[in-house]
GROMACS .gro file of C-alpha atoms in nm:
model
  394
    1MET     CA    1   4.326  13.301  16.604
    2LYS     CA    2   4.005  13.121  16.520
    3LYS     CA    3   3.970  13.311  16.192
    4GLU     CA    4   4.326  13.222  16.099
    5ASN     CA    5   4.264  12.853  16.167
    6THR     CA    6   3.945  12.849  15.966
    7SER     CA    7   4.120  13.020  15.673
    8GLN     CA    8   4.411  12.776  15.678
    9SER     CA    9   4.197  12.463  15.717
   10PRO     CA   10   4.043  12.471  15.366
   11ARG     CA   11   4.390  12.524  15.218
   12LYS     CA   12   4.525  12.224  15.405
   13ASN     CA   13   4.228  12.016  15.300
   14ARG     CA   14   4.271  12.117  14.936
   15PHE     CA   15   4.642  12.036  14.951
   16ALA     CA   16   4.573  11.700  15.116
   17ALA     CA   17   4.307  11.619  14.855
   18LEU     CA   18   4.543  11.719  14.571
   19PHE     CA   19   4.829  11.512  14.712
   20SER     CA   20   4.596  11.215  14.770
   21SER     CA   21   4.486  11.237  14.408
   22LEU     CA   22   4.837  11.274  14.267
   23ILE     CA   23   4.996  10.999  14.477
   24ARG     CA   24   4.771  10.745  14.305
   25LYS     CA   25   4.909  10.833  13.963
   26ASP     CA   26   5.197  10.619  13.841
   27TRP     CA   27   5.404  10.907  13.702
   28PHE     CA   28   5.378  11.100  14.031
   29GLN     CA   29   5.479  10.794  14.233
   30THR     CA   30   5.785  10.758  14.011
   31ILE     CA   31   5.889  11.122  14.053
   32PHE     CA   32   5.814  11.123  14.425
   33SER     CA   33   6.009  10.803  14.498
   34SER     CA   34   6.303  10.926  14.290
   35LEU     CA   35   6.313  11.257  14.478
   36VAL     CA   36   6.302  11.071  14.812
   37CYS     CA   37   6.599  10.858  14.700
   38ILE     CA   38   6.794  11.164  14.588
   39ALA     CA   39   6.729  11.343  14.917
   40GLY     CA   40   6.820  11.029  15.111
   41GLY     CA   41   7.142  10.985  14.915
   42LEU     CA   42   7.247  11.343  14.978
   43LEU     CA   43   7.160  11.307  15.347
   44VAL     CA   44   7.365  10.988  15.388
   45GLY     CA   45   7.650  11.151  15.197
   46PHE     CA   46   7.637  11.451  15.429
   47ILE     CA   47   7.642  11.223  15.735
   48ALA     CA   48   7.949  11.047  15.592
   49LEU     CA   49   8.120  11.382  15.548
   50LEU     CA   50   8.032  11.478  15.906
   51ILE     CA   51   8.185  11.155  16.037
   52ILE     CA   52   8.507  11.204  15.841
   53GLU     CA   53   8.555  11.577  15.905
   54PRO     CA   54   8.269  11.783  16.052
   55SER     CA   55   8.426  12.125  15.986
   56GLY     CA   56   8.416  12.090  15.608
   57ALA     CA   57   8.096  11.888  15.567
   58VAL     CA   58   7.860  12.175  15.483
   59GLU     CA   59   8.099  12.326  15.231
   60ALA     CA   60   8.159  11.985  15.071
   61ILE     CA   61   7.791  11.893  15.028
   62LEU     CA   62   7.718  12.239  14.885
   63ALA     CA   63   8.005  12.193  14.638
   64ILE     CA   64   7.848  11.866  14.520
   65ILE     CA   65   7.503  12.023  14.480
   66ARG     CA   66   7.627  12.339  14.309
   67CYS     CA   67   7.873  12.148  14.087
   68PHE     CA   68   7.987  12.363  13.791
   69PHE     CA   69   7.739  12.637  13.882
   70LYS     CA   70   7.997  12.747  14.139
   71PHE     CA   71   8.171  12.927  13.851
   72GLY     CA   72   8.034  13.273  13.800
   73ASN     CA   73   8.151  13.275  13.439
   74THR     CA   74   7.873  13.177  13.196
   75GLY     CA   75   8.125  13.041  12.947
   76MET     CA   76   8.274  12.803  13.204
   77ILE     CA   77   7.928  12.688  13.313
   78LEU     CA   78   7.830  12.610  12.952
   79LYS     CA   79   8.158  12.427  12.893
   80TYR     CA   80   8.123  12.201  13.195
   81PHE     CA   81   7.752  12.159  13.126
   82GLY     CA   82   7.844  12.027  12.781
   83GLN     CA   83   8.097  11.784  12.928
   84THR     CA   84   7.836  11.660  13.175
   85LEU     CA   85   7.589  11.598  12.893
   86VAL     CA   86   7.853  11.408  12.694
   87ARG     CA   87   7.934  11.181  12.985
   88SER     CA   88   7.562  11.134  13.056
   89VAL     CA   89   7.517  10.968  12.716
   90PRO     CA   90   7.677  10.630  12.803
   91LEU     CA   91   7.487  10.625  13.134
   92LEU     CA   92   7.161  10.685  12.948
   93MET     CA   93   7.234  10.414  12.693
   94CYS     CA   94   7.324  10.161  12.964
   95ALA     CA   95   7.003  10.252  13.150
   96LEU     CA   96   6.800  10.202  12.832
   97SER     CA   97   6.972   9.867  12.784
   98VAL     CA   98   6.883   9.757  13.138
   99LEU     CA   99   6.520   9.870  13.124
  100PHE     CA  100   6.459   9.725  12.777
  101ALA     CA  101   6.564   9.381  12.897
  102TYR     CA  102   6.382   9.428  13.230
  103LYS     CA  103   6.054   9.504  13.054
  104ALA     CA  104   6.085   9.168  12.881
  105GLY     CA  105   6.153   8.987  13.208
  106MET     CA  106   6.532   8.971  13.168
  107PHE     CA  107   6.780   9.122  13.413
  108ASN     CA  108   7.074   9.208  13.189
  109ILE     CA  109   7.366   9.219  13.432
  110GLY     CA  110   7.595   9.183  13.129
  111VAL     CA  111   7.552   9.547  13.027
  112ALA     CA  112   7.905   9.628  13.146
  113GLY     CA  113   8.053   9.358  12.922
  114GLN     CA  114   7.846   9.463  12.622
  115TYR     CA  115   7.949   9.824  12.682
  116THR     CA  116   8.314   9.712  12.699
  117ALA     CA  117   8.280   9.514  12.375
  118GLY     CA  118   8.132   9.820  12.205
  119ALA     CA  119   8.424  10.035  12.318
  120CYS     CA  120   8.668   9.771  12.195
  121ILE     CA  121   8.539   9.736  11.841
  122ALA     CA  122   8.465  10.108  11.800
  123LEU     CA  123   8.818  10.208  11.898
  124TYR     CA  124   8.989   9.921  11.713
  125ALA     CA  125   8.794   9.992  11.394
  126ALA     CA  126   8.891  10.358  11.420
  127ILE     CA  127   9.260  10.311  11.502
  128ALA     CA  128   9.355   9.989  11.322
  129TRP     CA  129   9.118   9.999  11.025
  130HIS     CA  130   9.075  10.379  10.990
  131LEU     CA  131   8.699  10.340  10.941
  132PRO     CA  132   8.461  10.640  10.955
  133TRP     CA  133   8.252  10.701  11.266
  134TYR     CA  134   7.926  10.557  11.134
  135LEU     CA  135   8.088  10.222  11.053
  136CYS     CA  136   8.259  10.218  11.392
  137LEU     CA  137   7.921  10.269  11.560
  138LEU     CA  138   7.757  10.003  11.345
  139LEU     CA  139   8.025   9.747  11.431
  140ALA     CA  140   7.991   9.835  11.800
  141ILE     CA  141   7.616   9.773  11.786
  142LEU     CA  142   7.663   9.440  11.610
  143VAL     CA  143   7.925   9.315  11.857
  144GLY     CA  144   7.720   9.424  12.159
  145ALA     CA  145   7.409   9.263  12.010
  146ALA     CA  146   7.599   8.939  11.947
  147LEU     CA  147   7.718   8.930  12.309
  148GLY     CA  148   7.366   8.997  12.436
  149ALA     CA  149   7.217   8.737  12.202
  150LEU     CA  150   7.469   8.483  12.331
  151ALA     CA  151   7.337   8.528  12.685
  152GLY     CA  152   6.983   8.493  12.548
  153LEU     CA  153   7.071   8.174  12.358
  154LEU     CA  154   7.231   8.022  12.668
  155LYS     CA  155   6.905   8.091  12.851
  156THR     CA  156   6.670   7.950  12.589
  157ALA     CA  157   6.884   7.654  12.477
  158PHE     CA  158   7.042   7.540  12.805
  159ASN     CA  159   6.837   7.727  13.069
  160VAL     CA  160   7.148   7.910  13.192
  161ASN     CA  161   7.052   8.200  13.418
  162VAL     CA  162   7.116   8.528  13.234
  163VAL     CA  163   7.268   8.677  13.551
  164ILE     CA  164   7.534   8.405  13.569
  165SER     CA  165   7.610   8.411  13.196
  166GLY     CA  166   7.611   8.791  13.200
  167ILE     CA  167   7.869   8.806  13.480
  168MET     CA  168   8.095   8.553  13.309
  169LEU     CA  169   8.070   8.731  12.974
  170ASN     CA  170   8.152   9.063  13.141
  171TRP     CA  171   8.499   8.946  13.240
  172ILE     CA  172   8.558   8.765  12.913
  173ALA     CA  173   8.475   9.087  12.728
  174LEU     CA  174   8.702   9.296  12.953
  175TYR     CA  175   9.014   9.083  12.915
  176LEU     CA  176   8.958   9.031  12.542
  177THR     CA  177   8.924   9.408  12.504
  178ASN     CA  178   9.250   9.469  12.691
  179GLN     CA  179   9.420   9.209  12.473
  180ILE     CA  180   9.285   9.346  12.144
  181LEU     CA  181   9.335   9.715  12.220
  182GLY     CA  182   9.676   9.632  12.367
  183THR     CA  183   9.797   9.583  12.010
  184VAL     CA  184   9.723   9.948  11.923
  185LYS     CA  185   9.813  10.119  12.252
  186THR     CA  186  10.065  10.402  12.280
  187ILE     CA  187  10.377  10.405  12.501
  188THR     CA  188  10.143  10.412  12.798
  189ASN     CA  189   9.850  10.172  12.843
  190ASP     CA  190   9.610  10.420  12.682
  191THR     CA  191   9.480  10.396  12.327
  192PRO     CA  192   9.590  10.677  12.090
  193GLU     CA  193   9.412  11.013  12.064
  194LEU     CA  194   9.147  11.010  11.794
  195SER     CA  195   9.170  11.385  11.741
  196GLY     CA  196   9.502  11.356  11.556
  197THR     CA  197   9.539  11.088  11.288
  198TYR     CA  198   9.190  10.942  11.310
  199GLN     CA  199   8.971  11.245  11.242
  200SER     CA  200   8.722  11.048  11.031
  201ALA     CA  201   8.635  10.833  11.334
  202LEU     CA  202   8.533  11.132  11.545
  203LEU     CA  203   8.162  11.198  11.568
  204PRO     CA  204   8.059  11.514  11.379
  205LYS     CA  205   7.971  11.821  11.583
  206LEU     CA  206   7.734  11.997  11.340
  207GLY     CA  207   7.790  12.320  11.531
  208LEU     CA  208   7.663  12.181  11.862
  209ASP     CA  209   7.995  12.259  12.029
  210GLN     CA  210   7.933  12.630  11.975
  211LEU     CA  211   7.627  12.610  12.199
  212PHE     CA  212   7.856  12.508  12.486
  213ASN     CA  213   8.133  12.764  12.456
  214GLY     CA  214   8.327  12.563  12.199
  215GLU     CA  215   8.348  12.241  12.406
  216LYS     CA  216   8.504  12.000  12.154
  217SER     CA  217   8.356  11.685  12.304
  218VAL     CA  218   7.998  11.796  12.231
  219THR     CA  219   7.887  11.608  11.920
  220ILE     CA  220   7.580  11.449  11.766
  221ALA     CA  221   7.608  11.183  12.039
  222ILE     CA  222   7.373  11.388  12.257
  223PRO     CA  223   7.080  11.419  12.010
  224LEU     CA  224   7.140  11.059  11.896
  225ALA     CA  225   7.103  10.933  12.254
  226ILE     CA  226   6.779  11.131  12.297
  227LEU     CA  227   6.643  10.983  11.973
  228ILE     CA  228   6.735  10.632  12.090
  229ALA     CA  229   6.546  10.693  12.417
  230ILE     CA  230   6.238  10.804  12.223
  231ALA     CA  231   6.272  10.504  11.988
  232VAL     CA  232   6.289  10.264  12.284
  233TRP     CA  233   5.974  10.420  12.431
  234VAL     CA  234   5.792  10.388  12.098
  235VAL     CA  235   5.898  10.025  12.052
  236LEU     CA  236   5.799   9.922  12.405
  237TYR     CA  237   5.466  10.105  12.429
  238LYS     CA  238   5.343  10.167  12.075
  239THR     CA  239   5.427   9.855  11.874
  240LYS     CA  240   5.310   9.496  11.858
  241PHE     CA  241   5.670   9.379  11.896
  242GLY     CA  242   5.704   9.570  12.222
  243TYR     CA  243   5.376   9.427  12.350
  244GLU     CA  244   5.498   9.074  12.276
  245LEU     CA  245   5.827   9.140  12.454
  246LYS     CA  246   5.649   9.264  12.765
  247ALA     CA  247   5.399   8.978  12.750
  248THR     CA  248   5.686   8.731  12.731
  249GLY     CA  249   5.847   8.899  13.029
  250HIS     CA  250   5.530   8.884  13.241
  251ASN     CA  251   5.452   8.519  13.163
  252PRO     CA  252   5.655   8.324  12.902
  253HIS     CA  253   5.424   8.022  12.916
  254ALA     CA  254   5.109   8.230  12.859
  255ALA     CA  255   5.282   8.418  12.576
  256GLN     CA  256   5.383   8.090  12.412
  257TYR     CA  257   5.030   7.954  12.453
  258ALA     CA  258   4.900   8.267  12.280
  259GLY     CA  259   5.119   8.193  11.980
  260MET     CA  260   5.412   8.422  12.062
  261LYS     CA  261   5.764   8.294  12.003
  262SER     CA  262   5.889   8.341  12.359
  263ASN     CA  263   6.237   8.194  12.305
  264LEU     CA  264   6.296   8.410  11.999
  265ASN     CA  265   6.169   8.714  12.187
  266ILE     CA  266   6.416   8.649  12.470
  267VAL     CA  267   6.710   8.629  12.228
  268LEU     CA  268   6.595   8.941  12.041
  269THR     CA  269   6.547   9.129  12.367
  270MET     CA  270   6.898   9.050  12.486
  271ALA     CA  271   7.043   9.131  12.143
  272ILE     CA  272   6.874   9.472  12.130
  273SER     CA  273   6.972   9.539  12.491
  274GLY     CA  274   7.336   9.453  12.419
  275GLY     CA  275   7.339   9.664  12.103
  276ILE     CA  276   7.212   9.969  12.293
  277ALA     CA  277   7.481   9.933  12.563
  278ALA     CA  278   7.758   9.894  12.305
  279LEU     CA  279   7.631  10.196  12.114
  280GLY     CA  280   7.666  10.398  12.436
  281ALA     CA  281   8.036  10.313  12.450
  282GLY     CA  282   8.084  10.412  12.087
  283LEU     CA  283   7.906  10.743  12.144
  284LEU     CA  284   8.145  10.823  12.430
  285PHE     CA  285   8.483  10.708  12.299
  286LEU     CA  286   8.431  10.843  11.947
  287THR     CA  287   8.393  11.193  12.087
  288GLY     CA  288   8.760  11.188  12.182
  289ILE     CA  289   8.687  11.296  12.539
  290THR     CA  290   8.851  10.986  12.687
  291LYS     CA  291   9.071  10.688  12.599
  292TRP     CA  292   9.072  10.320  12.694
  293ASP     CA  293   9.329  10.205  12.948
  294THR     CA  294   9.436   9.851  12.856
  295GLY     CA  295   9.581   9.801  13.203
  296ILE     CA  296   9.251   9.822  13.392
  297SER     CA  297   9.126   9.516  13.575
  298SER     CA  298   8.779   9.643  13.665
  299LEU     CA  299   8.467   9.677  13.452
  300PRO     CA  300   8.348  10.024  13.344
  301ALA     CA  301   8.124  10.184  13.604
  302GLU     CA  302   7.871  10.292  13.340
  303GLY     CA  303   7.741   9.937  13.303
  304PHE     CA  304   7.644   9.900  13.669
  305ASN     CA  305   7.549  10.263  13.726
  306GLY     CA  306   7.307  10.222  13.438
  307ILE     CA  307   7.104   9.990  13.662
  308ALA     CA  308   7.063  10.265  13.925
  309VAL     CA  309   6.984  10.520  13.653
  310ALA     CA  310   6.713  10.295  13.507
  311PHE     CA  311   6.542  10.242  13.843
  312LEU     CA  312   6.581  10.606  13.944
  313GLY     CA  313   6.406  10.697  13.618
  314GLY     CA  314   6.118  10.466  13.705
  315LEU     CA  315   6.218  10.215  13.436
  316SER     CA  316   6.100  10.469  13.181
  317PRO     CA  317   6.307  10.572  12.876
  318LEU     CA  318   6.209  10.935  12.919
  319GLY     CA  319   6.267  10.926  13.296
  320SER     CA  320   6.612  10.781  13.234
  321LEU     CA  321   6.700  11.092  13.034
  322LEU     CA  322   6.673  11.304  13.348
  323SER     CA  323   6.817  11.052  13.592
  324SER     CA  324   7.128  10.989  13.379
  325PHE     CA  325   7.207  11.360  13.375
  326PHE     CA  326   7.148  11.387  13.750
  327ILE     CA  327   7.379  11.096  13.834
  328GLN     CA  328   7.654  11.238  13.614
  329TYR     CA  329   7.595  11.585  13.758
  330ILE     CA  330   7.635  11.456  14.114
  331THR     CA  331   7.940  11.250  14.017
  332PHE     CA  332   8.100  11.553  13.853
  333GLY     CA  333   8.006  11.769  14.152
  334GLY     CA  334   8.201  11.534  14.378
  335THR     CA  335   8.522  11.639  14.205
  336PHE     CA  336   8.479  11.994  14.343
  337VAL     CA  337   8.498  11.877  14.707
  338SER     CA  338   8.799  12.039  14.874
  339THR     CA  339   9.091  11.801  14.931
  340ASP     CA  340   9.204  12.017  15.225
  341PHE     CA  341   8.963  11.827  15.447
  342TYR     CA  342   8.905  11.505  15.253
  343SER     CA  343   9.101  11.264  15.037
  344PRO     CA  344   9.059  11.281  14.657
  345HIS     CA  345   8.854  10.959  14.675
  346ILE     CA  346   8.578  11.124  14.878
  347SER     CA  347   8.401  11.226  14.556
  348SER     CA  348   8.376  10.860  14.454
  349LEU     CA  349   8.244  10.769  14.800
  350ILE     CA  350   7.970  11.033  14.794
  351SER     CA  351   7.871  10.953  14.436
  352SER     CA  352   7.857  10.581  14.518
  353LEU     CA  353   7.635  10.641  14.820
  354ILE     CA  354   7.390  10.848  14.617
  355ILE     CA  355   7.389  10.603  14.326
  356TYR     CA  356   7.336  10.311  14.566
  357LEU     CA  357   7.035  10.471  14.734
  358CYS     CA  358   6.892  10.573  14.396
  359ALA     CA  359   6.845  10.206  14.321
  360PHE     CA  360   6.575  10.192  14.594
  361SER     CA  361   6.330  10.410  14.400
  362ALA     CA  362   6.135  10.107  14.276
  363PHE     CA  363   6.116   9.974  14.634
  364ILE     CA  364   5.981  10.307  14.763
  365LYS     CA  365   5.724  10.304  14.482
  366TYR     CA  366   5.623   9.954  14.593
  367ILE     CA  367   5.585  10.074  14.955
  368ILE     CA  368   5.363  10.360  14.836
  369GLY     CA  369   5.142  10.109  14.654
  370VAL     CA  370   5.115   9.888  14.963
  371CYS     CA  371   5.021  10.187  15.184
  372LEU     CA  372   4.756  10.298  14.936
  373ARG     CA  373   4.603   9.950  14.925
  374LYS     CA  374   4.591   9.931  15.305
  375HIS     CA  375   4.434  10.277  15.318
  376ASP     CA  376   4.168  10.178  15.063
  377GLU     CA  377   4.094   9.855  15.253
  378LYS     CA  378   4.054  10.052  15.576
  379ILE     CA  379   3.813  10.300  15.413
  380ALA     CA  380   3.616  10.013  15.258
  381ALA     CA  381   3.596   9.835  15.596
  382GLN     CA  382   3.473  10.153  15.767
  383ALA     CA  383   3.211  10.207  15.496
  384ALA     CA  384   3.093   9.845  15.531
  385GLN     CA  385   3.071   9.882  15.908
  386LYS     CA  386   2.862  10.198  15.880
  387HIS     CA  387   2.637  10.027  15.631
  388GLU     CA  388   2.584   9.734  15.868
  389GLU     CA  389   2.514   9.968  16.161
  390GLY     CA  390   2.262  10.160  15.952
  391GLY     CA  391   2.088   9.836  15.856
  392THR     CA  392   2.075   9.721  16.218
  393GLU     CA  393   1.913  10.047  16.334
  394GLU     CA  394   1.643  10.014  16.068
   0.00000   0.00000   0.00000
């Protein structure tokens, strides 16, 4: 027994030393806190399932985790995998919109409205004006940027809080969208299918659909979204413009004293943020995978879920790539929960719980930082005490 303990002790020490070294790295803290949030969300979701109906809880949580992998057929897995990627695109774009503004000190709560405005102009340009997909996307970007810039102008010109203006503009955008798209709706409240008369407005596939068992919704939207994420990272961390935006966000007065145009940077930040969110809507609706319901009275979930995705990804463009897919994967997995034990709305409940807890990743990262500082202070105090005791003995 003694030999076993002595052989295990160095391994434990090496593991502890490795973990202690890694936990001080920013990227590891981000991953660790995100994984804790994911595990916590799944745990709370499982507890909710147990409360509602204990007999089906294990099967339900496994259905959420396995998602489309429950199908043994490779073709079906690829097909649903492609659909999940397609629906991850707007989540990613909304997350990039949130984090871009956040890095510049702005909390863009108006992402949902900018996303809605992008969907409105992209669909209207396609259906009413018969424009090609690239012009539809361009118009969506411009409208979203204009809506974001308006919130920025209200902040710089009249000191209106961007949260308040963002919330108000969200609802204005929603009801204007319903009014505008209501002029081109079909017999139902839905806008027409793009796959029929409006082929030129559909995003090109370039053979990408064949990689996912012929899933028609898979288009260039996926690689475009990845390129946008990389572009955002480059702008924020590798350019002078990005440095000025972050400097303005940290301290507008210091940035202005240093010669930076803080007011202009705020407006530009909100405009770029709004354009990214609106582009996300265009990249979804121009695939033809879904239509706009002009009878809805609630804002699209992508705008608010994008906040959770951004924080789950550690407010990093590249981290948001993974977190957006995970959130959509979990949301899609909720649809496979058996309705024999639970109502059809249980999938939305579980997804909401997980998404809600994912927003605490930044808080967990903050707690890790506080614990590390306290640990360092304790070690420093012990070292100082030993030094004093050594001096006294001498």
